[in-house]
Amino acid sequence: MIAGLDGLNKAFESKARLGIMSVLVANEFVDFTTLKELLQLTDGNLASHTRSLEDLGYIRCEKSFVGRKPNTRFYATEAGRTAFADHIAALESFLKNQK
Amino acid sequence: MKEKEVIQTLDDIRDMMSKSSRFQAVSGVSIIVVGVYACIASILGYLFIGAPDMLPFLSGRQDVFQLNTPYRIRLACLLAVGLFVLSLATVILMAYAKARRHDLRFVADKRMLQMAFNFLLPLAVGGLLCMALILQGHYGLTSSIMLLFYGLALVNCQHYTYPVLRFLGYAEILLGIIDCFSIHYALLFWFIGFGLLHILFGIFYITKYDKVK
């Protein structure tokens, strides 16, 4: 992706992580399967991206069981929402400066 | 080149946000089809209230066409309920087909159930009110109540799908209010509200949202 612009967040350089944040910011929560289908990622791929976002404190997950099947829900944290908004603001200000 | 990439990224983000949070599977063609159903139904209604002789299955049964006979009311209710069921089935089936075609989500998840609830609650309340009024012999406001509550139902579920839906809702509400204050033109308002407005909105919807990307 676009590197070297001011104010861009390194965490959102990957398309998958940016996609995860877009979905979570727009929804109260999203479960693992839905997220996987929306972004068309594999299980392992999605798991590693969500883990890295979780480590940064941008998202949190809640694990529960539906019957015997594990069900993971992801939520965007306040920090995540702020970081995402800042990232978009940086992209937009770049566009403005081009004109 | 960077500019293009940034624009593309912002577009992707916007797409993903609305794809994940809004129900986009409703097909524009189905809205038009529903409008056509309603046009046909109101013409049928007009014929058997205003000019029953023109309907073959009713000709020669003048005896039942005294104003507001229970038989005729029953027929009209049957027509309205039939139209509602047929329309709902059409919209759902065509939405399912569109979701399959464009790889959109069509799962009975929490959001979809919320949307169904928010749409059906005003409709159910309006329907019961209509039924109560008809049972008590007040037929005059039936069409305006249908328009008003249908409009409220549309406005009520705008957050679950494309927000422009609310404008169709506002139009139905406005029409319903005018209908409240005018007598004799119930079927005309019905024809405009459920028929013409749907067809017009369907055409607008197709040009704006149904284009294949």
Tab-separated table of C-alpha atoms in Angstrom:
chain	number	residue	atom	x	y	z
A	1	MET	CA	0.000	0.000	0.000
A	2	ILE	CA	0.889	3.635	0.136
A	3	ALA	CA	3.949	4.095	2.256
A	4	GLY	CA	5.654	7.222	3.452
A	5	LEU	CA	2.680	9.525	3.896
A	6	ASP	CA	2.442	11.597	7.056
A	7	GLY	CA	0.125	10.351	9.744
A	8	LEU	CA	-0.570	6.965	8.214
A	9	ASN	CA	-0.801	4.123	10.646
A	10	LYS	CA	1.618	1.264	9.971
A	11	ALA	CA	-0.873	-1.194	11.420
A	12	PHE	CA	-3.303	-0.465	8.607
A	13	GLU	CA	-0.840	-0.913	5.769
A	14	SER	CA	-2.123	-4.392	5.104
A	15	LYS	CA	-5.339	-4.529	3.133
A	16	ALA	CA	-6.726	-7.268	5.357
A	17	ARG	CA	-6.196	-5.318	8.583
A	18	LEU	CA	-7.709	-2.187	7.067
A	19	GLY	CA	-10.684	-4.304	5.973
A	20	ILE	CA	-11.115	-5.764	9.456
A	21	MET	CA	-11.139	-2.284	10.984
A	22	SER	CA	-13.617	-0.983	8.363
A	23	VAL	CA	-16.058	-3.745	9.195
A	24	LEU	CA	-15.671	-3.433	12.958
A	25	VAL	CA	-16.039	0.348	12.971
A	26	ALA	CA	-19.297	0.080	11.032
A	27	ASN	CA	-20.798	-2.638	13.228
A	28	GLU	CA	-21.245	-3.132	16.944
A	29	PHE	CA	-19.552	-6.526	16.676
A	30	VAL	CA	-18.855	-9.133	14.026
A	31	ASP	CA	-18.224	-12.827	14.492
A	32	PHE	CA	-15.301	-14.722	13.071
A	33	THR	CA	-17.135	-16.518	10.255
A	34	THR	CA	-18.883	-13.412	8.997
A	35	LEU	CA	-15.642	-11.469	9.007
A	36	LYS	CA	-13.922	-14.279	7.152
A	37	GLU	CA	-16.601	-14.381	4.452
A	38	LEU	CA	-16.735	-10.616	4.050
A	39	LEU	CA	-13.000	-10.243	3.617
A	40	GLN	CA	-12.501	-13.585	1.863
A	41	LEU	CA	-9.607	-14.609	4.050
A	42	THR	CA	-8.602	-18.030	5.275
A	43	ASP	CA	-9.012	-19.002	8.920
A	44	GLY	CA	-5.322	-18.780	9.690
A	45	ASN	CA	-4.869	-15.541	7.841
A	46	LEU	CA	-7.726	-13.835	9.628
A	47	ALA	CA	-6.608	-15.216	12.988
A	48	SER	CA	-3.111	-13.806	12.643
A	49	HIS	CA	-4.358	-10.364	11.534
A	50	THR	CA	-6.893	-10.141	14.344
A	51	ARG	CA	-4.255	-11.214	16.830
A	52	SER	CA	-1.909	-8.450	15.782
A	53	LEU	CA	-4.700	-5.864	15.956
A	54	GLU	CA	-5.647	-7.197	19.362
A	55	ASP	CA	-2.046	-6.852	20.561
A	56	LEU	CA	-2.128	-3.221	19.508
A	57	GLY	CA	-5.315	-2.718	21.529
A	58	TYR	CA	-7.388	-1.737	18.502
A	59	ILE	CA	-9.845	-4.578	18.767
A	60	ARG	CA	-10.936	-6.974	21.464
A	61	CYS	CA	-12.545	-10.357	21.171
A	62	GLU	CA	-15.035	-12.265	23.232
A	63	LYS	CA	-15.094	-16.021	23.053
A	64	SER	CA	-18.173	-17.977	23.888
A	65	PHE	CA	-19.852	-21.211	22.941
A	66	VAL	CA	-22.960	-21.686	20.860
A	67	GLY	CA	-23.859	-25.219	21.846
A	68	ARG	CA	-20.506	-26.906	21.487
A	69	LYS	CA	-19.185	-24.702	18.731
A	70	PRO	CA	-16.825	-21.932	19.755
A	71	ASN	CA	-17.965	-18.522	18.670
A	72	THR	CA	-15.646	-15.532	18.593
A	73	ARG	CA	-16.933	-11.996	18.386
A	74	PHE	CA	-14.748	-9.022	17.566
A	75	TYR	CA	-15.310	-5.483	18.757
A	76	ALA	CA	-13.419	-2.303	17.851
A	77	THR	CA	-12.042	-0.543	20.936
A	78	GLU	CA	-12.077	3.217	21.466
A	79	ALA	CA	-8.367	3.318	20.692
A	80	GLY	CA	-9.012	1.370	17.503
A	81	ARG	CA	-11.750	3.731	16.376
A	82	THR	CA	-9.552	6.760	17.010
A	83	ALA	CA	-6.609	5.203	15.178
A	84	PHE	CA	-8.831	4.283	12.240
A	85	ALA	CA	-10.319	7.788	12.061
A	86	ASP	CA	-6.836	9.320	12.177
A	87	HIS	CA	-5.710	7.019	9.392
A	88	ILE	CA	-8.611	8.063	7.163
A	89	ALA	CA	-8.071	11.719	8.010
A	90	ALA	CA	-4.435	11.338	6.892
A	91	LEU	CA	-5.528	9.784	3.593
A	92	GLU	CA	-8.025	12.559	3.034
A	93	SER	CA	-5.630	15.341	3.852
A	94	PHE	CA	-3.182	13.837	1.376
A	95	LEU	CA	-5.855	14.062	-1.325
A	96	LYS	CA	-6.640	17.653	-0.397
A	97	ASN	CA	-3.000	18.687	-0.646
A	98	GLN	CA	-2.792	17.226	-4.131
A	99	LYS	CA	-5.297	19.690	-5.484
B	1	MET	CA	-0.153	7.344	-9.047
B	2	LYS	CA	-0.231	7.589	-5.273
B	3	GLU	CA	-3.359	9.672	-5.533
B	4	LYS	CA	-5.175	6.894	-7.367
B	5	GLU	CA	-4.109	4.384	-4.771
B	6	VAL	CA	-5.383	6.564	-1.945
B	7	ILE	CA	-8.722	7.083	-3.685
B	8	GLN	CA	-8.982	3.348	-4.294
B	9	THR	CA	-8.228	2.623	-0.639
B	10	LEU	CA	-10.875	5.049	0.575
B	11	ASP	CA	-13.388	3.509	-1.846
B	12	ASP	CA	-12.580	0.036	-0.575
B	13	ILE	CA	-13.085	1.164	3.008
B	14	ARG	CA	-16.430	2.756	2.191
B	15	ASP	CA	-17.553	-0.364	0.295
B	16	MET	CA	-16.582	-2.672	3.095
B	17	MET	CA	-18.285	-0.532	5.738
B	18	SER	CA	-21.587	-0.448	3.898
B	19	LYS	CA	-21.396	-4.030	2.658
B	20	SER	CA	-20.957	-5.252	6.208
B	21	SER	CA	-23.565	-3.094	7.874
B	22	ARG	CA	-26.335	-2.568	5.339
B	23	PHE	CA	-28.674	-4.912	3.626
B	24	GLN	CA	-28.018	-4.374	-0.058
B	25	ALA	CA	-29.640	-7.383	-1.631
B	26	VAL	CA	-33.061	-5.872	-2.373
B	27	SER	CA	-33.414	-5.872	-6.131
B	28	GLY	CA	-34.680	-2.794	-7.957
B	29	VAL	CA	-36.639	-4.905	-10.409
B	30	SER	CA	-38.591	-6.454	-7.554
B	31	ILE	CA	-39.638	-2.970	-6.384
B	32	ILE	CA	-41.017	-2.278	-9.849
B	33	VAL	CA	-42.766	-5.660	-9.944
B	34	VAL	CA	-44.411	-4.872	-6.591
B	35	GLY	CA	-45.568	-1.549	-8.039
B	36	VAL	CA	-47.098	-3.324	-11.017
B	37	TYR	CA	-48.887	-5.803	-8.719
B	38	ALA	CA	-50.340	-2.890	-6.764
B	39	CYS	CA	-51.477	-1.151	-9.959
B	40	ILE	CA	-53.245	-4.302	-11.107
B	41	ALA	CA	-54.781	-4.822	-7.664
B	42	SER	CA	-56.128	-1.284	-7.471
B	43	ILE	CA	-57.580	-1.522	-10.966
B	44	LEU	CA	-59.240	-4.801	-9.952
B	45	GLY	CA	-60.471	-3.112	-6.800
B	46	TYR	CA	-61.849	-0.228	-8.800
B	47	LEU	CA	-63.607	-2.585	-11.142
B	48	PHE	CA	-65.390	-4.528	-8.495
B	49	ILE	CA	-66.322	-1.554	-6.435
B	50	GLY	CA	-67.119	0.843	-9.255
B	51	ALA	CA	-67.939	-1.300	-12.243
B	52	PRO	CA	-68.518	-4.936	-11.288
B	53	ASP	CA	-70.094	-5.751	-14.637
B	54	MET	CA	-66.719	-5.643	-16.276
B	55	LEU	CA	-65.421	-8.578	-14.261
B	56	PRO	CA	-66.598	-11.869	-15.734
B	57	PHE	CA	-66.628	-13.805	-12.467
B	58	LEU	CA	-68.836	-11.197	-10.835
B	59	SER	CA	-71.245	-10.267	-13.619
B	60	GLY	CA	-74.823	-11.173	-12.896
B	61	ARG	CA	-74.229	-11.034	-9.168
B	62	GLN	CA	-75.558	-7.529	-8.710
B	63	ASP	CA	-77.286	-8.610	-5.535
B	64	VAL	CA	-73.995	-8.681	-3.662
B	65	PHE	CA	-72.989	-5.220	-4.786
B	66	GLN	CA	-74.956	-3.173	-2.385
B	67	LEU	CA	-72.589	-0.634	-0.897
B	68	ASN	CA	-70.346	-2.062	1.823
B	69	THR	CA	-71.816	-5.503	1.896
B	70	PRO	CA	-69.741	-7.856	3.998
B	71	TYR	CA	-69.150	-9.987	0.918
B	72	ARG	CA	-67.473	-7.131	-0.921
B	73	ILE	CA	-65.416	-6.099	2.062
B	74	ARG	CA	-64.273	-9.650	2.440
B	75	LEU	CA	-63.260	-9.685	-1.212
B	76	ALA	CA	-61.344	-6.429	-0.850
B	77	CYS	CA	-59.529	-7.669	2.264
B	78	LEU	CA	-58.653	-10.892	0.499
B	79	LEU	CA	-57.245	-8.908	-2.403
B	80	ALA	CA	-55.176	-6.705	-0.084
B	81	VAL	CA	-53.810	-9.604	1.953
B	82	GLY	CA	-53.051	-11.567	-1.198
B	83	LEU	CA	-51.207	-8.604	-2.648
B	84	PHE	CA	-49.167	-8.162	0.533
B	85	VAL	CA	-48.125	-11.816	0.671
B	86	LEU	CA	-47.313	-11.942	-3.028
B	87	SER	CA	-45.261	-8.723	-2.828
B	88	LEU	CA	-43.305	-9.825	0.218
B	89	ALA	CA	-42.577	-13.203	-1.386
B	90	THR	CA	-41.431	-11.535	-4.603
B	91	VAL	CA	-39.097	-9.125	-2.823
B	92	ILE	CA	-37.569	-11.853	-0.658
B	93	LEU	CA	-37.090	-14.350	-3.502
B	94	MET	CA	-35.580	-11.752	-5.817
B	95	ALA	CA	-33.329	-10.460	-3.026
B	96	TYR	CA	-32.120	-13.997	-2.484
B	97	ALA	CA	-31.399	-14.376	-6.207
B	98	LYS	CA	-29.549	-11.061	-6.301
B	99	ALA	CA	-27.477	-11.998	-3.267
B	100	ARG	CA	-26.446	-15.232	-4.962
B	101	ARG	CA	-25.571	-13.403	-8.172
B	102	HIS	CA	-23.505	-10.626	-6.628
B	103	ASP	CA	-22.074	-12.542	-3.738
B	104	LEU	CA	-23.833	-10.364	-1.179
B	105	ARG	CA	-24.688	-11.488	2.288
B	106	PHE	CA	-28.106	-13.043	2.755
B	107	VAL	CA	-28.046	-14.651	6.151
B	108	ALA	CA	-30.678	-14.422	8.841
B	109	ASP	CA	-28.235	-12.745	11.215
B	110	LYS	CA	-29.017	-10.330	14.011
B	111	ARG	CA	-29.081	-7.297	11.735
B	112	MET	CA	-31.446	-8.844	9.245
B	113	LEU	CA	-33.834	-9.920	11.985
B	114	GLN	CA	-33.694	-6.401	13.423
B	115	MET	CA	-34.509	-4.989	10.005
B	116	ALA	CA	-37.436	-7.380	9.569
B	117	PHE	CA	-38.720	-6.477	13.031
B	118	ASN	CA	-38.444	-2.731	12.429
B	119	PHE	CA	-40.223	-3.062	9.097
B	120	LEU	CA	-42.971	-5.404	10.221
B	121	LEU	CA	-43.844	-3.757	13.548
B	122	PRO	CA	-45.472	-0.617	12.068
B	123	LEU	CA	-47.083	-2.737	9.359
B	124	ALA	CA	-48.596	-5.104	11.888
B	125	VAL	CA	-49.890	-2.218	14.024
B	126	GLY	CA	-51.356	-0.514	10.961
B	127	GLY	CA	-52.874	-3.757	9.737
B	128	LEU	CA	-54.567	-4.434	13.074
B	129	LEU	CA	-55.876	-0.869	13.196
B	130	CYS	CA	-57.330	-1.262	9.699
B	131	MET	CA	-58.919	-4.543	10.689
B	132	ALA	CA	-60.453	-3.028	13.808
B	133	LEU	CA	-61.857	-0.104	11.854
B	134	ILE	CA	-63.291	-2.357	9.163
B	135	LEU	CA	-64.871	-4.650	11.756
B	136	GLN	CA	-66.521	-1.615	13.333
B	137	GLY	CA	-67.795	-0.388	10.025
B	138	HIS	CA	-65.430	2.545	9.440
B	139	TYR	CA	-64.105	2.051	5.961
B	140	GLY	CA	-63.168	5.618	5.097
B	141	LEU	CA	-59.636	5.769	6.475
B	142	THR	CA	-58.417	2.339	5.446
B	143	SER	CA	-56.287	3.429	2.519
B	144	SER	CA	-54.696	6.356	4.319
B	145	ILE	CA	-53.825	4.213	7.332
B	146	MET	CA	-52.182	1.687	5.029
B	147	LEU	CA	-50.139	4.414	3.331
B	148	LEU	CA	-49.190	6.095	6.620
B	149	PHE	CA	-48.037	2.948	8.382
B	150	TYR	CA	-46.256	1.630	5.320
B	151	GLY	CA	-44.405	4.952	5.071
B	152	LEU	CA	-43.462	4.747	8.752
B	153	ALA	CA	-42.239	1.181	8.247
B	154	LEU	CA	-39.957	2.308	5.426
B	155	VAL	CA	-38.576	5.256	7.399
B	156	ASN	CA	-38.105	2.947	10.365
B	157	CYS	CA	-35.777	0.559	8.546
B	158	GLN	CA	-33.664	3.049	6.613
B	159	HIS	CA	-30.641	2.412	8.839
B	160	TYR	CA	-30.522	-1.224	7.847
B	161	THR	CA	-30.376	-0.698	4.111
B	162	TYR	CA	-29.832	2.173	1.669
B	163	PRO	CA	-30.891	5.339	3.526
B	164	VAL	CA	-32.647	6.768	0.429
B	165	LEU	CA	-35.452	4.374	1.297
B	166	ARG	CA	-36.685	7.025	3.709
B	167	PHE	CA	-37.679	9.319	0.851
B	168	LEU	CA	-40.100	6.697	-0.447
B	169	GLY	CA	-41.358	6.510	3.136
B	170	TYR	CA	-41.821	10.296	3.389
B	171	ALA	CA	-43.696	10.303	0.081
B	172	GLU	CA	-46.045	7.553	1.299
B	173	ILE	CA	-46.665	9.412	4.561
B	174	LEU	CA	-47.412	12.671	2.753
B	175	LEU	CA	-49.808	10.884	0.420
B	176	GLY	CA	-51.463	9.178	3.391
B	177	ILE	CA	-51.998	12.512	5.130
B	178	ILE	CA	-53.586	14.052	2.041
B	179	ASP	CA	-55.703	10.928	1.712
B	180	CYS	CA	-56.945	11.372	5.296
B	181	PHE	CA	-58.544	14.644	4.379
B	182	SER	CA	-60.095	13.681	1.100
B	183	ILE	CA	-63.016	11.367	0.534
B	184	HIS	CA	-63.904	9.221	-2.453
B	185	TYR	CA	-60.413	8.931	-3.867
B	186	ALA	CA	-59.081	6.110	-1.701
B	187	LEU	CA	-58.267	3.804	-4.597
B	188	LEU	CA	-56.579	6.570	-6.544
B	189	PHE	CA	-54.263	7.311	-3.599
B	190	TRP	CA	-53.692	3.613	-3.200
B	191	PHE	CA	-52.805	3.355	-6.892
B	192	ILE	CA	-50.353	6.270	-6.675
B	193	GLY	CA	-48.817	5.260	-3.345
B	194	PHE	CA	-48.356	1.545	-3.771
B	195	GLY	CA	-48.238	1.426	-7.559
B	196	LEU	CA	-46.712	4.498	-9.172
B	197	LEU	CA	-44.357	5.455	-6.330
B	198	HIS	CA	-42.917	1.936	-6.248
B	199	ILE	CA	-42.377	1.898	-9.987
B	200	LEU	CA	-40.670	5.314	-9.927
B	201	PHE	CA	-38.557	4.444	-6.896
B	202	GLY	CA	-37.651	1.107	-8.489
B	203	ILE	CA	-36.363	2.844	-11.625
B	204	PHE	CA	-34.340	5.280	-9.515
B	205	TYR	CA	-33.002	2.405	-7.412
B	206	ILE	CA	-31.902	0.424	-10.463
B	207	THR	CA	-30.004	3.346	-11.978
B	208	LYS	CA	-28.328	4.148	-8.680
B	209	TYR	CA	-27.648	0.842	-6.909
B	210	ASP	CA	-28.272	-2.072	-9.225
B	211	LYS	CA	-25.490	-1.368	-11.673
B	212	VAL	CA	-23.120	-4.303	-11.840
B	213	LYS	CA	-19.698	-3.242	-10.697
